[in-house]
Amino acid sequence: MREGPFFWGLLALAAYGLVSAVARAAELIGRLRPSGDPADEPAACVVLVRDQADRIEGALDRIARAADGELVLVDLGSRDETAAILNRLACRYGHALVLQLGHLTRQEAIARAVAATTAPRVVIVDLEGHLEKEG
């Protein structure tokens, strides 16, 4: 089947959306960094993911570079290799925790992930089902 210009336009918009979402998450994490006051603590970053094995690594690399506090990677019952990729990336990052929470509701998953952190502030990044493959 031959895709027309409408398809390619939608694909370009989806790729732009991915880049924008990751950039916005990195910007929010950067804003929550401590102001220099020792009483300030960095924010934890909780990232929700499901079935993103073929496109998650680049997005998480960028988020991990921006995060200076705890990083909690939450797999919401992926049927692909996402969980294994999250475990590999957590080892690479060194400061990440992976939670495999099955098919909990979004609210339950967020509550468990936040409970797993010690940070006074938490940024939630929901990448579950919203990443589009680039290229």
mmCIF file with all atom_site columns, C-alpha atoms in Angstrom:
data_model
loop_
_atom_site.group_PDB
_atom_site.id
_atom_site.type_symbol
_atom_site.label_atom_id
_atom_site.label_alt_id
_atom_site.label_comp_id
_atom_site.label_asym_id
_atom_site.label_entity_id
_atom_site.label_seq_id
_atom_site.pdbx_PDB_ins_code
_atom_site.Cartn_x
_atom_site.Cartn_y
_atom_site.Cartn_z
_atom_site.occupancy
_atom_site.B_iso_or_equiv
_atom_site.pdbx_formal_charge
_atom_site.auth_seq_id
_atom_site.auth_comp_id
_atom_site.auth_asym_id
_atom_site.auth_atom_id
_atom_site.pdbx_PDB_model_num
ATOM 1   C CA . MET A 1 1   ? 0.000  0.000  0.000  1.00 0.00 ? 1   MET A CA 1
ATOM 2   C CA . ARG A 1 2   ? 1.313  3.418  -0.898 1.00 0.00 ? 2   ARG A CA 1
ATOM 3   C CA . GLU A 1 3   ? 0.995  6.114  1.731  1.00 0.00 ? 3   GLU A CA 1
ATOM 4   C CA . GLY A 1 4   ? -0.106 9.545  0.621  1.00 0.00 ? 4   GLY A CA 1
ATOM 5   C CA . PRO A 1 5   ? 0.912  13.003 1.793  1.00 0.00 ? 5   PRO A CA 1
ATOM 6   C CA . PHE A 1 6   ? -1.734 12.957 4.526  1.00 0.00 ? 6   PHE A CA 1
ATOM 7   C CA . PHE A 1 7   ? -0.117 9.898  6.126  1.00 0.00 ? 7   PHE A CA 1
ATOM 8   C CA . TRP A 1 8   ? 3.356  11.448 5.998  1.00 0.00 ? 8   TRP A CA 1
ATOM 9   C CA . GLY A 1 9   ? 2.013  14.693 7.426  1.00 0.00 ? 9   GLY A CA 1
ATOM 10  C CA . LEU A 1 10  ? 0.471  12.818 10.353 1.00 0.00 ? 10  LEU A CA 1
ATOM 11  C CA . LEU A 1 11  ? 3.703  10.892 10.885 1.00 0.00 ? 11  LEU A CA 1
ATOM 12  C CA . ALA A 1 12  ? 5.688  14.141 10.928 1.00 0.00 ? 12  ALA A CA 1
ATOM 13  C CA . LEU A 1 13  ? 3.264  15.637 13.469 1.00 0.00 ? 13  LEU A CA 1
ATOM 14  C CA . ALA A 1 14  ? 3.577  12.533 15.660 1.00 0.00 ? 14  ALA A CA 1
ATOM 15  C CA . ALA A 1 15  ? 7.381  12.734 15.582 1.00 0.00 ? 15  ALA A CA 1
ATOM 16  C CA . TYR A 1 16  ? 7.197  16.428 16.439 1.00 0.00 ? 16  TYR A CA 1
ATOM 17  C CA . GLY A 1 17  ? 4.872  15.583 19.331 1.00 0.00 ? 17  GLY A CA 1
ATOM 18  C CA . LEU A 1 18  ? 7.380  13.072 20.728 1.00 0.00 ? 18  LEU A CA 1
ATOM 19  C CA . VAL A 1 19  ? 10.246 15.538 20.547 1.00 0.00 ? 19  VAL A CA 1
ATOM 20  C CA . SER A 1 20  ? 8.100  18.264 22.105 1.00 0.00 ? 20  SER A CA 1
ATOM 21  C CA . ALA A 1 21  ? 6.889  16.024 24.949 1.00 0.00 ? 21  ALA A CA 1
ATOM 22  C CA . VAL A 1 22  ? 10.392 14.884 25.873 1.00 0.00 ? 22  VAL A CA 1
ATOM 23  C CA . ALA A 1 23  ? 11.749 18.441 25.631 1.00 0.00 ? 23  ALA A CA 1
ATOM 24  C CA . ARG A 1 24  ? 8.942  19.708 27.858 1.00 0.00 ? 24  ARG A CA 1
ATOM 25  C CA . ALA A 1 25  ? 9.594  16.971 30.431 1.00 0.00 ? 25  ALA A CA 1
ATOM 26  C CA . ALA A 1 26  ? 13.312 17.822 30.458 1.00 0.00 ? 26  ALA A CA 1
ATOM 27  C CA . GLU A 1 27  ? 12.460 21.516 30.866 1.00 0.00 ? 27  GLU A CA 1
ATOM 28  C CA . LEU A 1 28  ? 10.125 20.810 33.796 1.00 0.00 ? 28  LEU A CA 1
ATOM 29  C CA . ILE A 1 29  ? 12.741 18.659 35.487 1.00 0.00 ? 29  ILE A CA 1
ATOM 30  C CA . GLY A 1 30  ? 15.302 21.423 35.016 1.00 0.00 ? 30  GLY A CA 1
ATOM 31  C CA . ARG A 1 31  ? 12.997 23.977 36.623 1.00 0.00 ? 31  ARG A CA 1
ATOM 32  C CA . LEU A 1 32  ? 12.628 21.801 39.699 1.00 0.00 ? 32  LEU A CA 1
ATOM 33  C CA . ARG A 1 33  ? 16.363 21.615 40.347 1.00 0.00 ? 33  ARG A CA 1
ATOM 34  C CA . PRO A 1 34  ? 17.513 23.055 43.651 1.00 0.00 ? 34  PRO A CA 1
ATOM 35  C CA . SER A 1 35  ? 18.078 26.798 43.804 1.00 0.00 ? 35  SER A CA 1
ATOM 36  C CA . GLY A 1 36  ? 21.298 26.425 45.763 1.00 0.00 ? 36  GLY A CA 1
ATOM 37  C CA . ASP A 1 37  ? 19.636 26.334 49.159 1.00 0.00 ? 37  ASP A CA 1
ATOM 38  C CA . PRO A 1 38  ? 20.825 23.173 50.959 1.00 0.00 ? 38  PRO A CA 1
ATOM 39  C CA . ALA A 1 39  ? 17.287 22.669 52.246 1.00 0.00 ? 39  ALA A CA 1
ATOM 40  C CA . ASP A 1 40  ? 16.096 22.189 48.667 1.00 0.00 ? 40  ASP A CA 1
ATOM 41  C CA . GLU A 1 41  ? 16.140 18.642 47.436 1.00 0.00 ? 41  GLU A CA 1
ATOM 42  C CA . PRO A 1 42  ? 15.923 17.529 43.821 1.00 0.00 ? 42  PRO A CA 1
ATOM 43  C CA . ALA A 1 43  ? 12.612 16.275 42.491 1.00 0.00 ? 43  ALA A CA 1
ATOM 44  C CA . ALA A 1 44  ? 12.060 12.642 41.648 1.00 0.00 ? 44  ALA A CA 1
ATOM 45  C CA . CYS A 1 45  ? 11.012 11.837 38.097 1.00 0.00 ? 45  CYS A CA 1
ATOM 46  C CA . VAL A 1 46  ? 8.465  9.054  37.552 1.00 0.00 ? 46  VAL A CA 1
ATOM 47  C CA . VAL A 1 47  ? 8.177  7.822  33.950 1.00 0.00 ? 47  VAL A CA 1
ATOM 48  C CA . LEU A 1 48  ? 5.200  5.624  32.956 1.00 0.00 ? 48  LEU A CA 1
ATOM 49  C CA . VAL A 1 49  ? 5.779  3.340  29.947 1.00 0.00 ? 49  VAL A CA 1
ATOM 50  C CA . ARG A 1 50  ? 3.961  0.510  28.145 1.00 0.00 ? 50  ARG A CA 1
ATOM 51  C CA . ASP A 1 51  ? 4.937  -1.321 24.945 1.00 0.00 ? 51  ASP A CA 1
ATOM 52  C CA . GLN A 1 52  ? 7.569  1.161  23.745 1.00 0.00 ? 52  GLN A CA 1
ATOM 53  C CA . ALA A 1 53  ? 10.550 -1.174 23.178 1.00 0.00 ? 53  ALA A CA 1
ATOM 54  C CA . ASP A 1 54  ? 11.379 0.079  19.704 1.00 0.00 ? 54  ASP A CA 1
ATOM 55  C CA . ARG A 1 55  ? 11.393 3.769  20.628 1.00 0.00 ? 55  ARG A CA 1
ATOM 56  C CA . ILE A 1 56  ? 11.857 4.341  24.367 1.00 0.00 ? 56  ILE A CA 1
ATOM 57  C CA . GLU A 1 57  ? 15.628 4.429  24.782 1.00 0.00 ? 57  GLU A CA 1
ATOM 58  C CA . GLY A 1 58  ? 16.285 7.852  23.252 1.00 0.00 ? 58  GLY A CA 1
ATOM 59  C CA . ALA A 1 59  ? 13.451 9.496  25.170 1.00 0.00 ? 59  ALA A CA 1
ATOM 60  C CA . LEU A 1 60  ? 14.597 8.021  28.486 1.00 0.00 ? 60  LEU A CA 1
ATOM 61  C CA . ASP A 1 61  ? 18.226 8.969  27.844 1.00 0.00 ? 61  ASP A CA 1
ATOM 62  C CA . ARG A 1 62  ? 17.196 12.587 27.498 1.00 0.00 ? 62  ARG A CA 1
ATOM 63  C CA . ILE A 1 63  ? 14.983 12.488 30.592 1.00 0.00 ? 63  ILE A CA 1
ATOM 64  C CA . ALA A 1 64  ? 17.724 10.756 32.630 1.00 0.00 ? 64  ALA A CA 1
ATOM 65  C CA . ARG A 1 65  ? 20.249 13.447 31.654 1.00 0.00 ? 65  ARG A CA 1
ATOM 66  C CA . ALA A 1 66  ? 17.856 16.150 32.849 1.00 0.00 ? 66  ALA A CA 1
ATOM 67  C CA . ALA A 1 67  ? 16.923 14.380 36.097 1.00 0.00 ? 67  ALA A CA 1
ATOM 68  C CA . ASP A 1 68  ? 19.194 15.060 39.036 1.00 0.00 ? 68  ASP A CA 1
ATOM 69  C CA . GLY A 1 69  ? 17.112 13.243 41.628 1.00 0.00 ? 69  GLY A CA 1
ATOM 70  C CA . GLU A 1 70  ? 15.551 9.839  41.816 1.00 0.00 ? 70  GLU A CA 1
ATOM 71  C CA . LEU A 1 71  ? 14.377 8.322  38.541 1.00 0.00 ? 71  LEU A CA 1
ATOM 72  C CA . VAL A 1 72  ? 11.550 5.770  38.728 1.00 0.00 ? 72  VAL A CA 1
ATOM 73  C CA . LEU A 1 73  ? 10.798 3.888  35.509 1.00 0.00 ? 73  LEU A CA 1
ATOM 74  C CA . VAL A 1 74  ? 7.366  2.250  35.629 1.00 0.00 ? 74  VAL A CA 1
ATOM 75  C CA . ASP A 1 75  ? 6.420  -0.519 33.206 1.00 0.00 ? 75  ASP A CA 1
ATOM 76  C CA . LEU A 1 76  ? 2.636  -0.822 32.965 1.00 0.00 ? 76  LEU A CA 1
ATOM 77  C CA . GLY A 1 77  ? 2.419  -4.414 31.740 1.00 0.00 ? 77  GLY A CA 1
ATOM 78  C CA . SER A 1 78  ? 4.345  -4.279 28.477 1.00 0.00 ? 78  SER A CA 1
ATOM 79  C CA . ARG A 1 79  ? 3.981  -7.242 26.154 1.00 0.00 ? 79  ARG A CA 1
ATOM 80  C CA . ASP A 1 80  ? 7.196  -6.448 24.272 1.00 0.00 ? 80  ASP A CA 1
ATOM 81  C CA . GLU A 1 81  ? 10.799 -6.037 25.457 1.00 0.00 ? 81  GLU A CA 1
ATOM 82  C CA . THR A 1 82  ? 10.160 -2.723 27.240 1.00 0.00 ? 82  THR A CA 1
ATOM 83  C CA . ALA A 1 83  ? 10.685 -4.172 30.744 1.00 0.00 ? 83  ALA A CA 1
ATOM 84  C CA . ALA A 1 84  ? 14.078 -5.642 29.798 1.00 0.00 ? 84  ALA A CA 1
ATOM 85  C CA . ILE A 1 85  ? 15.113 -2.334 28.216 1.00 0.00 ? 85  ILE A CA 1
ATOM 86  C CA . LEU A 1 86  ? 14.071 -0.430 31.350 1.00 0.00 ? 86  LEU A CA 1
ATOM 87  C CA . ASN A 1 87  ? 16.171 -2.776 33.512 1.00 0.00 ? 87  ASN A CA 1
ATOM 88  C CA . ARG A 1 88  ? 19.190 -2.347 31.229 1.00 0.00 ? 88  ARG A CA 1
ATOM 89  C CA . LEU A 1 89  ? 18.815 1.444  31.209 1.00 0.00 ? 89  LEU A CA 1
ATOM 90  C CA . ALA A 1 90  ? 18.412 1.545  35.005 1.00 0.00 ? 90  ALA A CA 1
ATOM 91  C CA . CYS A 1 91  ? 21.783 -0.202 35.341 1.00 0.00 ? 91  CYS A CA 1
ATOM 92  C CA . ARG A 1 92  ? 23.330 2.280  32.923 1.00 0.00 ? 92  ARG A CA 1
ATOM 93  C CA . TYR A 1 93  ? 21.879 5.326  34.700 1.00 0.00 ? 93  TYR A CA 1
ATOM 94  C CA . GLY A 1 94  ? 22.782 4.078  38.166 1.00 0.00 ? 94  GLY A CA 1
ATOM 95  C CA . HIS A 1 95  ? 20.157 6.208  39.931 1.00 0.00 ? 95  HIS A CA 1
ATOM 96  C CA . ALA A 1 96  ? 17.020 4.621  38.485 1.00 0.00 ? 96  ALA A CA 1
ATOM 97  C CA . LEU A 1 97  ? 14.502 2.231  39.997 1.00 0.00 ? 97  LEU A CA 1
ATOM 98  C CA . VAL A 1 98  ? 12.331 0.019  37.776 1.00 0.00 ? 98  VAL A CA 1
ATOM 99  C CA . LEU A 1 99  ? 8.831  -0.933 38.914 1.00 0.00 ? 99  LEU A CA 1
ATOM 100 C CA . GLN A 1 100 ? 6.890  -3.530 36.948 1.00 0.00 ? 100 GLN A CA 1
ATOM 101 C CA . LEU A 1 101 ? 3.317  -2.816 37.946 1.00 0.00 ? 101 LEU A CA 1
ATOM 102 C CA . GLY A 1 102 ? 1.359  -4.885 35.457 1.00 0.00 ? 102 GLY A CA 1
ATOM 103 C CA . HIS A 1 103 ? -1.958 -3.493 34.356 1.00 0.00 ? 103 HIS A CA 1
ATOM 104 C CA . LEU A 1 104 ? -2.753 -1.215 37.286 1.00 0.00 ? 104 LEU A CA 1
ATOM 105 C CA . THR A 1 105 ? -4.760 1.907  36.664 1.00 0.00 ? 105 THR A CA 1
ATOM 106 C CA . ARG A 1 106 ? -2.723 5.018  35.960 1.00 0.00 ? 106 ARG A CA 1
ATOM 107 C CA . GLN A 1 107 ? -3.648 6.447  39.371 1.00 0.00 ? 107 GLN A CA 1
ATOM 108 C CA . GLU A 1 108 ? -2.594 3.277  41.220 1.00 0.00 ? 108 GLU A CA 1
ATOM 109 C CA . ALA A 1 109 ? 0.691  3.099  39.314 1.00 0.00 ? 109 ALA A CA 1
ATOM 110 C CA . ILE A 1 110 ? 1.470  6.747  40.054 1.00 0.00 ? 110 ILE A CA 1
ATOM 111 C CA . ALA A 1 111 ? 0.634  6.272  43.739 1.00 0.00 ? 111 ALA A CA 1
ATOM 112 C CA . ARG A 1 112 ? 2.967  3.268  44.025 1.00 0.00 ? 112 ARG A CA 1
ATOM 113 C CA . ALA A 1 113 ? 5.765  5.000  42.123 1.00 0.00 ? 113 ALA A CA 1
ATOM 114 C CA . VAL A 1 114 ? 5.513  8.141  44.250 1.00 0.00 ? 114 VAL A CA 1
ATOM 115 C CA . ALA A 1 115 ? 5.516  5.977  47.394 1.00 0.00 ? 115 ALA A CA 1
ATOM 116 C CA . ALA A 1 116 ? 8.775  4.378  46.184 1.00 0.00 ? 116 ALA A CA 1
ATOM 117 C CA . THR A 1 117 ? 10.556 7.747  46.147 1.00 0.00 ? 117 THR A CA 1
ATOM 118 C CA . THR A 1 118 ? 11.933 9.761  49.029 1.00 0.00 ? 118 THR A CA 1
ATOM 119 C CA . ALA A 1 119 ? 11.812 13.099 47.227 1.00 0.00 ? 119 ALA A CA 1
ATOM 120 C CA . PRO A 1 120 ? 9.517  15.869 48.468 1.00 0.00 ? 120 PRO A CA 1
ATOM 121 C CA . ARG A 1 121 ? 8.590  16.757 44.874 1.00 0.00 ? 121 ARG A CA 1
ATOM 122 C CA . VAL A 1 122 ? 7.775  14.449 41.975 1.00 0.00 ? 122 VAL A CA 1
ATOM 123 C CA . VAL A 1 123 ? 7.469  15.034 38.220 1.00 0.00 ? 123 VAL A CA 1
ATOM 124 C CA . ILE A 1 124 ? 5.228  12.526 36.395 1.00 0.00 ? 124 ILE A CA 1
ATOM 125 C CA . VAL A 1 125 ? 6.064  11.835 32.740 1.00 0.00 ? 125 VAL A CA 1
ATOM 126 C CA . ASP A 1 126 ? 3.479  9.628  31.021 1.00 0.00 ? 126 ASP A CA 1
ATOM 127 C CA . LEU A 1 127 ? 4.983  8.090  27.888 1.00 0.00 ? 127 LEU A CA 1
ATOM 128 C CA . GLU A 1 128 ? 2.610  5.125  27.863 1.00 0.00 ? 128 GLU A CA 1
ATOM 129 C CA . GLY A 1 129 ? 1.291  4.784  24.344 1.00 0.00 ? 129 GLY A CA 1
ATOM 130 C CA . HIS A 1 130 ? 2.274  8.297  23.285 1.00 0.00 ? 130 HIS A CA 1
ATOM 131 C CA . LEU A 1 131 ? 5.623  7.800  21.588 1.00 0.00 ? 131 LEU A CA 1
ATOM 132 C CA . GLU A 1 132 ? 5.686  7.526  17.843 1.00 0.00 ? 132 GLU A CA 1
ATOM 133 C CA . LYS A 1 133 ? 8.524  5.843  16.026 1.00 0.00 ? 133 LYS A CA 1
ATOM 134 C CA . GLU A 1 134 ? 10.771 8.340  14.271 1.00 0.00 ? 134 GLU A CA 1
ATOM 135 C CA . GLY A 1 135 ? 11.988 7.803  10.735 1.00 0.00 ? 135 GLY A CA 1
#
